[in-house]
Short mmCIF file of C-alpha atoms in Angstrom, two decimals:
data_model
loop_
_atom_site.label_atom_id
_atom_site.label_comp_id
_atom_site.label_asym_id
_atom_site.label_seq_id
_atom_site.Cartn_x
_atom_site.Cartn_y
_atom_site.Cartn_z
CA MET A 537 77.93 3.56 192.04
CA GLY A 538 76.19 2.13 188.36
CA LEU A 539 72.85 3.96 189.39
CA ALA A 540 75.13 7.09 190.62
CA ILE A 541 76.38 7.53 186.72
CA ILE A 542 73.37 6.89 185.07
CA ILE A 543 72.05 9.94 187.22
CA ILE A 544 75.08 12.04 186.20
CA PHE A 545 74.70 11.39 182.34
CA LEU A 546 70.91 12.16 182.46
CA ALA A 547 71.50 15.23 184.25
CA VAL A 548 74.32 16.37 181.55
CA GLY A 549 71.86 15.44 178.75
CA ILE A 550 68.83 17.23 180.60
CA VAL A 551 71.48 20.48 180.37
CA PHE A 552 72.32 19.76 176.72
CA PHE A 553 68.67 19.63 175.68
CA VAL A 554 67.68 22.87 177.70
CA PHE A 555 70.73 24.80 176.24
CA PHE A 556 69.64 23.71 172.67
CA ILE A 557 65.94 24.67 173.39
CA VAL A 558 67.03 27.73 174.94
CA LYS A 559 69.70 28.70 171.91
CA SER A 560 66.57 28.05 169.35
CA ILE A 561 64.36 30.03 171.11
CA ALA A 562 66.82 33.02 171.53
CA VAL A 563 68.23 33.32 167.83
CA PRO A 564 64.87 33.55 165.41
CA LYS A 565 64.95 31.26 162.31
CA ARG A 566 62.21 32.94 160.24
CA ALA A 567 61.94 36.83 159.16
CA ASP A 568 58.35 37.15 160.90
CA GLN A 569 60.33 36.47 164.04
CA LEU A 570 62.87 38.97 163.38
CA ALA A 571 60.21 41.48 161.99
CA GLY A 572 58.65 41.18 165.99
CA LEU A 573 61.69 41.26 167.70
CA LEU A 574 62.65 44.65 165.78
CA GLN A 575 59.36 46.28 166.36
CA ARG A 576 60.28 45.75 170.32
CA GLY A 577 63.83 47.17 169.94
CA LYS A 578 65.61 44.07 170.17
CA THR A 579 68.29 44.87 167.50
CA GLN A 580 70.69 42.23 169.36
CA PRO A 581 68.41 39.06 168.54
CA VAL A 582 67.41 40.29 165.32
CA ILE A 583 71.39 40.86 164.25
CA LYS A 584 72.42 37.20 165.51
CA GLY A 585 69.38 36.10 163.96
CA ALA A 586 69.33 37.56 160.61
CA LYS A 587 73.02 36.43 160.43
CA ALA A 588 72.25 33.03 160.90
CA ILE A 589 69.26 32.87 158.36
CA LEU A 590 72.17 34.17 155.76
CA GLU A 591 74.49 31.93 156.43
CA LYS A 592 71.93 29.17 155.27
CA GLU A 593 70.14 31.23 152.96
CA PRO A 594 72.31 34.06 151.16
CA LYS A 595 69.78 35.08 149.03
CA ASN A 596 67.14 35.96 151.76
CA ALA A 597 66.09 39.58 151.31
CA ASP A 598 63.88 39.75 154.22
CA ALA A 599 66.99 38.74 156.74
CA ARG A 600 69.07 40.87 154.90
CA TYR A 601 66.75 44.20 155.20
CA PHE A 602 65.75 43.12 159.04
CA LEU A 603 69.55 43.20 159.44
CA GLY A 604 70.46 46.55 157.83
CA LYS A 605 67.48 47.82 159.76
CA ALA A 606 68.86 46.78 162.86
CA PHE A 607 72.17 48.50 162.35
CA LEU A 608 70.61 51.74 161.52
CA LEU A 609 68.59 51.64 165.00
CA GLU A 610 72.40 51.01 166.44
CA LYS A 611 73.61 54.14 164.64
CA LYS A 612 75.73 51.77 162.46
CA GLU A 613 74.88 53.53 159.57
CA ASP A 614 77.85 52.41 157.20
CA LEU A 615 76.70 48.26 158.17
CA ALA A 616 73.43 49.09 157.58
CA PHE A 617 74.28 50.69 154.26
CA ALA A 618 76.38 47.46 153.10
CA GLU A 619 73.44 45.65 153.77
CA LEU A 620 70.55 47.61 152.28
CA LYS A 621 72.57 48.28 149.19
CA VAL A 622 72.74 44.68 148.43
CA LEU A 623 68.93 44.43 148.37
CA SER A 624 68.86 47.89 146.04
CA GLN A 625 71.24 46.47 143.55
CA THR A 626 69.93 42.91 143.28
CA GLY A 627 66.55 44.44 143.02
CA ALA A 628 65.35 41.53 145.53
CA MET A 629 62.24 42.45 147.30
CA GLY A 630 60.69 40.08 150.32
CA GLU A 631 57.41 39.24 151.71
CA PHE A 632 58.11 41.69 154.81
CA ILE A 633 59.93 44.53 153.20
CA PRO A 634 57.88 47.74 152.60
CA GLU A 635 59.02 48.62 149.47
CA GLU A 636 58.54 52.47 149.39
CA ASP A 637 59.83 52.90 152.55
CA PHE A 638 63.10 50.84 152.17
CA ARG A 639 63.73 52.76 148.57
CA LYS A 640 63.14 56.16 150.36
CA GLU A 641 65.74 55.02 153.47
CA VAL A 642 68.40 53.59 150.77
CA ALA A 643 68.04 56.54 148.64
CA GLN A 644 69.04 58.93 151.58
CA LEU A 645 72.12 56.47 152.34
CA TYR A 646 73.15 56.72 149.04
CA ILE A 647 73.16 60.70 149.11
CA LYS A 648 74.88 60.46 152.20
CA HIS A 649 77.76 58.19 150.81
CA LYS A 650 77.92 60.35 147.35
CA GLN A 651 76.57 57.95 145.05
CA THR A 652 74.11 60.48 143.34
CA GLU A 653 73.23 58.11 140.26
CA GLU A 654 72.32 55.00 142.37
CA ALA A 655 70.11 57.44 144.79
CA LEU A 656 68.51 58.83 141.46
CA LYS A 657 67.70 55.39 139.97
CA GLU A 658 65.75 55.03 143.60
CA TYR A 659 63.97 57.97 143.29
CA ILE A 660 63.27 57.64 139.47
CA LEU A 661 61.75 53.98 140.87
CA LEU A 662 59.81 55.50 143.09
CA ILE A 663 58.31 58.03 140.64
CA LYS A 664 57.12 55.34 138.51
CA LYS A 665 55.16 53.86 141.59
CA LYS A 666 53.64 56.83 143.09
CA PRO A 667 53.72 59.36 140.49
CA ASP A 668 51.96 61.96 142.55
CA ARG A 669 54.39 62.19 145.29
CA ALA A 670 56.28 65.84 144.72
CA GLU A 671 58.89 64.61 147.70
CA TYR A 672 60.27 62.08 144.93
CA TYR A 673 60.40 64.72 141.98
CA TYR A 674 61.72 67.25 144.39
CA TRP A 675 64.85 64.86 144.95
CA ALA A 676 65.41 63.73 141.38
CA GLY A 677 65.56 67.57 140.72
CA LYS A 678 67.60 68.25 143.17
CA LEU A 679 70.13 65.19 142.39
CA PHE A 680 69.39 66.32 138.81
CA THR A 681 70.79 69.69 139.63
CA GLU A 682 73.99 69.06 141.43
CA ARG A 683 75.06 66.69 138.18
CA ASN A 684 74.62 69.64 136.33
CA ARG A 685 71.82 68.10 134.28
CA MET A 686 69.48 71.25 134.60
CA ASP A 687 67.10 70.09 131.42
CA MET A 688 66.25 67.39 133.54
CA ALA A 689 66.38 69.21 136.98
CA GLN A 690 64.16 71.45 135.44
CA ASN A 691 61.08 68.86 134.35
CA TYR A 692 61.22 67.03 137.76
CA LEU A 693 61.16 70.51 140.03
CA ARG A 694 58.61 72.22 138.17
CA LYS A 695 56.31 69.13 138.56
CA ALA A 696 57.28 69.04 142.39
CA ALA A 697 56.38 72.17 142.31
CA GLU A 698 52.97 71.50 140.31
CA LEU A 699 51.99 69.00 142.77
CA SER A 700 53.22 71.04 145.89
CA PRO A 701 52.74 74.63 145.45
CA ARG A 702 53.48 75.57 148.88
CA ASP A 703 56.68 73.55 149.54
CA ALA A 704 59.16 76.19 150.53
CA LYS A 705 62.24 73.49 149.84
CA ILE A 706 60.74 72.84 146.56
CA GLN A 707 60.52 76.49 145.77
CA PHE A 708 64.19 76.96 147.25
CA GLU A 709 65.65 74.21 144.89
CA LEU A 710 63.33 75.45 142.06
CA GLY A 711 65.28 78.78 142.31
CA VAL A 712 68.77 77.56 142.67
CA MET A 713 68.43 75.27 139.24
CA LEU A 714 66.98 78.19 137.37
CA TYR A 715 69.92 80.60 138.81
CA LYS A 716 72.57 77.76 137.81
CA SER A 717 70.38 77.71 134.55
CA LYS A 718 70.99 81.50 134.13
CA ASN A 719 67.33 81.95 134.04
CA ALA A 720 67.56 84.83 136.61
CA HIS A 721 63.90 86.25 136.48
CA GLU A 722 62.24 82.61 137.01
CA ALA A 723 64.96 81.85 139.66
CA LYS A 724 64.03 85.36 141.80
CA ASP A 725 60.04 84.50 141.68
CA ALA A 726 61.22 81.22 142.70
CA LEU A 727 63.33 82.48 145.79
CA GLU A 728 61.12 85.12 146.67
CA ARG A 729 57.91 82.47 146.55
CA ALA A 730 60.38 80.47 149.05
CA LEU A 731 60.79 83.17 151.35
CA LYS A 732 56.94 84.12 151.65
CA LEU A 733 56.46 80.35 152.74
CA GLN A 734 59.58 80.30 155.03
CA ALA A 735 60.88 83.47 155.90
CA ASP A 736 64.23 82.36 157.51
CA ASN A 737 66.06 80.69 154.81
CA ALA A 738 69.34 82.01 154.94
CA GLN A 739 70.25 79.91 151.39
CA ALA A 740 66.97 81.85 149.76
CA TYR A 741 68.70 85.19 150.81
CA PHE A 742 71.96 83.98 149.68
CA TYR A 743 70.94 82.81 145.89
CA LEU A 744 68.66 86.13 145.97
CA GLY A 745 71.41 88.45 146.78
CA LYS A 746 73.76 86.85 144.47
CA ILE A 747 70.68 87.37 141.61
CA GLN A 748 70.41 91.15 142.58
CA LYS A 749 74.25 91.51 142.54
CA ASP A 750 74.88 89.89 138.98
CA GLY A 751 72.07 92.38 137.78
CA LYS A 752 74.02 95.43 139.25
CA ASP A 753 71.30 96.37 141.76
CA TYR A 754 74.08 96.50 144.24
CA SER A 755 71.95 98.39 147.21
CA GLY A 756 69.66 95.38 147.15
CA ALA A 757 72.31 92.41 147.22
CA VAL A 758 73.58 94.58 150.36
CA ALA A 759 70.42 94.39 151.99
CA THR A 760 69.68 90.77 151.23
CA LEU A 761 73.08 89.12 151.80
CA GLU A 762 72.97 90.63 155.29
CA LYS A 763 69.95 88.55 156.01
CA ALA A 764 72.12 85.61 154.43
CA ALA A 765 74.81 86.04 157.14
CA ARG A 766 72.79 85.80 159.81
CA ASP A 767 73.51 82.02 159.55
CA PRO A 768 76.83 81.36 160.21
CA ALA A 769 77.23 78.42 158.05
CA TYR A 770 76.44 81.36 155.13
CA ARG A 771 78.46 84.42 156.77
CA LEU A 772 81.67 83.89 154.52
CA ARG A 773 79.69 83.59 151.37
CA ALA A 774 77.39 86.43 152.07
CA MET A 775 80.08 88.59 154.01
CA LEU A 776 82.50 87.42 150.43
CA GLU A 777 79.65 88.44 147.92
CA ARG A 778 78.52 91.92 150.17
CA GLY A 779 82.09 93.14 149.99
CA SER A 780 82.41 92.52 146.28
CA CYS A 781 79.34 94.62 145.84
CA TYR A 782 80.95 97.36 147.68
CA MET A 783 84.38 96.78 145.80
CA ALA A 784 81.96 97.14 142.29
CA LEU A 785 80.99 100.30 143.76
CA ASN A 786 84.21 101.61 144.33
CA ALA A 787 83.68 101.97 148.53
CA VAL A 788 86.73 100.28 149.40
CA ASP A 789 86.12 101.48 152.80
CA LYS A 790 82.63 99.93 153.14
CA ALA A 791 84.18 96.88 151.79
CA ILE A 792 86.84 96.46 153.89
CA PRO A 793 84.50 95.71 157.07
CA ASP A 794 82.26 93.20 155.21
CA LEU A 795 85.23 91.51 154.17
CA GLU A 796 86.54 91.11 157.29
CA ARG A 797 83.79 89.71 158.78
CA ALA A 798 84.31 87.14 155.95
CA VAL A 799 87.95 86.51 157.04
CA LYS A 800 86.57 86.37 160.48
CA ALA A 801 84.53 83.71 159.41
CA ILE A 802 86.75 81.02 157.72
CA THR A 803 86.71 77.97 159.14
CA GLU A 804 88.99 76.30 156.24
CA GLU A 805 91.62 78.18 155.04
CA GLY A 806 91.97 75.91 151.77
CA LEU A 807 88.14 76.45 150.72
CA GLN A 808 87.72 78.51 147.47
CA GLU A 809 85.77 81.24 148.83
CA SER A 810 87.98 81.34 151.93
CA ILE A 811 91.04 82.53 149.24
CA TYR A 812 88.76 84.58 147.60
CA ALA A 813 87.70 86.56 150.60
CA ARG A 814 91.51 87.30 151.95
CA TYR A 815 92.54 88.01 148.37
CA PHE A 816 89.28 90.67 147.99
CA LEU A 817 90.59 92.09 151.45
CA SER A 818 93.99 92.31 150.36
CA MET A 819 93.22 94.52 147.28
CA CYS A 820 91.02 96.65 149.64
CA TYR A 821 93.81 96.93 151.76
CA GLU A 822 96.54 97.84 148.90
CA LYS A 823 94.14 100.25 147.48
CA ASN A 824 94.14 101.90 150.74
CA HIS A 825 97.95 102.01 150.99
CA ASP A 826 97.53 99.77 153.91
CA MET A 827 100.25 97.50 152.95
CA GLU A 828 101.22 95.30 155.92
CA LYS A 829 97.66 94.59 156.50
CA ALA A 830 97.76 93.37 152.49
CA ILE A 831 100.88 91.78 153.02
CA GLU A 832 99.83 89.29 155.72
CA GLN A 833 96.66 88.38 153.60
CA TRP A 834 98.84 87.57 150.41
CA ASP A 835 100.72 85.64 153.04
CA LYS A 836 97.97 83.63 154.05
CA ILE A 837 96.41 82.52 150.57
CA HIS A 838 100.56 81.58 149.66
CA ALA A 839 100.76 79.50 152.80
CA VAL A 840 97.71 77.55 151.37
CA LYS A 841 97.82 77.82 147.65
CA THR A 842 100.70 78.66 145.72
CA GLY A 843 100.79 80.61 142.36
CA PHE A 844 96.89 81.83 143.23
CA LYS A 845 96.76 85.06 140.86
CA ASP A 846 98.89 87.20 141.09
CA VAL A 847 99.58 87.13 144.80
CA ASP A 848 103.01 85.30 144.38
CA ALA A 849 104.01 88.78 141.76
CA LYS A 850 102.66 90.97 144.98
CA LEU A 851 104.56 89.28 147.24
CA SER A 852 107.75 89.34 145.23
CA GLN A 853 107.21 93.26 144.36
CA TYR A 854 106.40 94.65 148.03
CA GLN A 855 109.31 92.09 149.23
CA ASP A 856 111.32 95.58 150.01
CA MET A 857 108.59 96.57 152.55
CA ARG A 858 109.67 93.92 154.92
CA ASP A 859 113.27 95.28 155.61
CA ASP A 860 113.01 99.10 154.05
CA ASP A 861 111.37 101.55 156.00
CA ALA A 862 111.73 104.05 153.04
CA ILE A 863 109.64 101.96 150.85
CA LYS A 864 107.58 101.19 153.64
CA ASP A 865 106.81 104.62 154.10
CA PHE A 866 106.39 105.62 150.52
CA MET A 867 103.39 102.94 150.10
CA SER A 868 101.48 103.03 153.00
CA ALA A 869 101.68 106.95 153.70
CA GLY A 870 98.32 108.79 153.58
CA ASN A 871 97.61 110.96 150.88
CA GLN A 872 99.07 114.21 152.58
CA GLU A 873 102.30 112.35 153.89
CA PHE A 874 102.53 110.84 150.30
CA GLU A 875 102.95 113.99 148.58
CA GLU A 876 105.64 115.59 151.15
CA ILE A 877 107.45 112.49 150.39
CA SER A 878 107.46 112.87 147.27
CA LYS A 879 108.82 116.47 147.65
CA LYS A 880 111.35 115.31 149.60
CA LEU A 881 112.42 112.78 147.35
CA VAL A 882 112.89 115.60 144.68
CA ILE A 883 114.57 118.16 146.50
CA THR A 884 117.04 116.10 148.57
CA ALA A 885 117.80 113.20 146.09
CA MET A 886 117.39 114.81 142.64
CA GLY A 887 119.02 118.08 143.73
CA LEU A 888 115.54 119.94 141.91
CA THR A 889 113.26 122.74 143.34
CA VAL A 890 109.60 122.43 143.56
CA LYS A 891 107.50 125.32 142.31
CA SER A 892 104.29 123.28 142.78
CA SER A 893 102.68 120.24 143.54
CA ARG A 894 99.19 118.75 143.54
CA PRO A 895 97.72 115.00 144.03
CA VAL A 896 97.02 112.92 141.24
CA PRO A 897 94.03 110.73 142.19
CA PRO A 898 94.05 107.95 143.07
CA ASP A 899 97.23 106.97 143.54
CA GLY A 900 99.68 109.89 142.26
CA VAL A 901 101.78 112.88 142.91
CA GLU A 902 102.26 115.79 140.15
CA LEU A 903 105.09 118.16 140.98
CA VAL A 904 106.66 121.14 138.98
CA VAL A 905 110.23 121.25 138.91
CA ILE A 906 113.09 123.46 138.19
CA GLU A 907 116.76 123.33 138.62
CA ASP A 908 117.05 125.99 140.83
CA ALA A 909 115.98 129.83 141.13
CA ALA A 910 118.57 131.20 139.10
CA SER A 911 118.13 128.50 136.12
CA ARG A 912 117.00 129.77 133.06
CA LYS A 913 115.89 126.33 131.94
CA PRO A 914 111.93 125.40 131.02
CA PRO A 915 110.43 123.72 134.19
CA ARG A 916 109.97 120.19 133.97
CA LEU A 917 106.78 117.89 135.07
CA VAL A 918 107.23 114.99 137.33
CA ARG A 919 104.71 112.35 138.00
CA ILE A 920 105.05 110.00 140.81
CA TYR A 921 102.62 106.89 140.68
CA ARG A 922 102.58 103.99 143.84
CA SER A 923 99.50 102.53 142.10
CA PRO A 924 99.63 98.63 142.01
CA ASP A 925 99.50 98.82 138.51
CA MET A 926 101.89 99.47 135.66
CA VAL A 927 102.06 102.98 133.89
CA ASP A 928 100.89 102.27 130.45
CA ASP A 929 101.59 104.46 127.54
CA GLY A 930 98.17 106.34 127.86
CA LYS A 931 99.21 108.33 130.99
CA ILE A 932 102.96 108.85 129.39
CA ARG A 933 100.98 109.93 126.64
CA SER A 934 98.71 112.38 128.83
CA ILE A 935 101.48 113.61 130.45
CA LEU A 936 103.73 114.70 127.47
CA ASP A 937 100.49 116.22 126.45
CA ASP A 938 100.25 118.53 129.87
CA ALA A 939 104.17 119.29 129.82
CA LYS A 940 103.95 120.52 126.48
CA ALA A 941 100.27 122.58 126.87
CA GLN A 942 102.61 124.85 130.18
CA ASN A 943 105.60 125.14 127.54
CA MET A 944 107.53 122.45 130.01
CA GLY A 945 110.75 120.75 128.64
CA ARG A 946 111.04 117.43 129.65
CA ALA A 947 108.59 115.00 132.12
CA VAL A 948 109.64 112.85 134.48
CA VAL A 949 107.32 109.67 135.03
CA MET A 950 108.35 107.27 138.59
CA SER A 951 106.07 104.15 139.19
CA SER A 952 106.77 101.68 142.28
CA ALA A 953 105.13 98.80 139.78
CA GLY A 954 107.09 99.73 136.63
CA PHE A 955 105.65 100.33 132.90
CA THR A 956 104.35 98.11 130.22
CA ARG A 957 106.12 97.79 127.09
CA PRO A 958 103.84 99.91 124.94
CA ALA A 959 104.67 102.51 127.64
CA THR A 960 108.75 102.21 127.48
CA GLU A 961 108.74 102.27 123.71
CA TYR A 962 106.37 104.66 123.51
CA ALA A 963 108.58 107.35 125.57
CA GLU A 964 112.27 105.90 123.94
CA SER A 965 111.58 108.92 121.20
CA ARG A 966 110.18 111.36 123.24
CA PRO A 967 111.16 113.63 126.19
CA VAL A 968 110.41 111.97 129.10
CA GLU A 969 112.24 109.98 131.43
CA LEU A 970 110.88 106.77 133.04
CA VAL A 971 112.05 105.82 136.52
CA ASN A 972 111.26 102.32 137.43
CA LYS A 973 110.90 100.63 140.69
CA ASP A 974 114.42 99.81 141.47
CA LYS A 975 115.54 103.47 140.59
CA LEU A 976 112.95 104.83 142.52
CA GLN A 977 114.03 102.80 145.74
CA GLY A 978 117.05 104.17 145.18
CA LEU A 979 116.01 107.73 145.58
CA LEU A 980 113.67 106.85 148.11
CA ARG A 981 116.54 105.22 150.02
CA LYS A 982 118.75 108.04 149.50
CA SER A 983 116.03 110.90 150.16
CA PHE A 984 115.21 109.15 153.90
CA SER A 985 119.22 108.72 154.36
CA LYS A 986 119.45 112.91 154.54
CA LYS A 987 117.66 114.48 157.47
#
């Protein structure tokens, strides 16, 4: 019995002894062991071993470094960043830490986590240690550009380009920095060099197109921006810029397809370029009197950004179109139909006779009217505008001059958008009647009610 108990105790002791031996072997206790395990991809033992070492030695830089590297291999970037950031901020470098590789890696992690100031510090340190590496000057310059420190960005990016003149990404970043510094000529040269080195760089085409647009080379910009739009990531912005080029040329019919392409490329409604794409498209629809489509765009803008430019005012201005066919037809009709609607308004709602009519581009109609065929009163000059802009005093002066030149007694001006204060004040003591939006709508309803 006694012998049996002794044997049992010996067996248990052996088991515990083996357990502790295995445990001590499985959990490495030195940094050189961690390095070997990491090279073989044994991340779990590295993590366990590094944590064990750090429990006893919190300032052990090598253990912290290998812990961070193991987390990176396991795609646990946030955990890796937390460990490597400690080393970066304390400046501790261990025996097994390759400093240059470490600083490059932690700098990129800082960038991913939007900590550009810390990333910059790392690249400045790298430049001091390796002053012949273009890559480090490139990243420092890029980060200074993002912080809008163009003086510093220029120094570093020019040095990067000097060290590596055939690096496309350096030439591109130099071009962007020069563009943001309003140095268009040099920016254009740098971007063109970037494209010679990398012909499929959509971003370079985009900024080159913007430079051409700013220089009023609209045809050149349109062609360049089409190349930028081949990249889905730049399609919205490129089509927005192309559309605005056509708008600057007053080519609304060409602007609309590009702006519609921009709107189709929207993935996030609240972005500034998304809002501007819809806004510019609404302006084009409004100029073409496609009011239903214009209102649709204003509604979508209003849903994500109230108070944007004049969108709220436009929705208020055209509110009546939603439930009033007379106003809707008046605002949306083609030019010839608009002229017929205007004649009908004068004849049926005002009881006048139209002697002649003609369009007044881009948004008006001029009518010469009389009371009736037997009337001896001089004819009147009537102009009806459906422009989105208020009629100003300049137009009132022009109408009165025309009326006087044709020996007409009075003039009538109607506007769907209303009149500016100077126009109203000027008309008060002169032979002209101003018909504002509300009164015009009443006349339209009256004329549409009469068959």
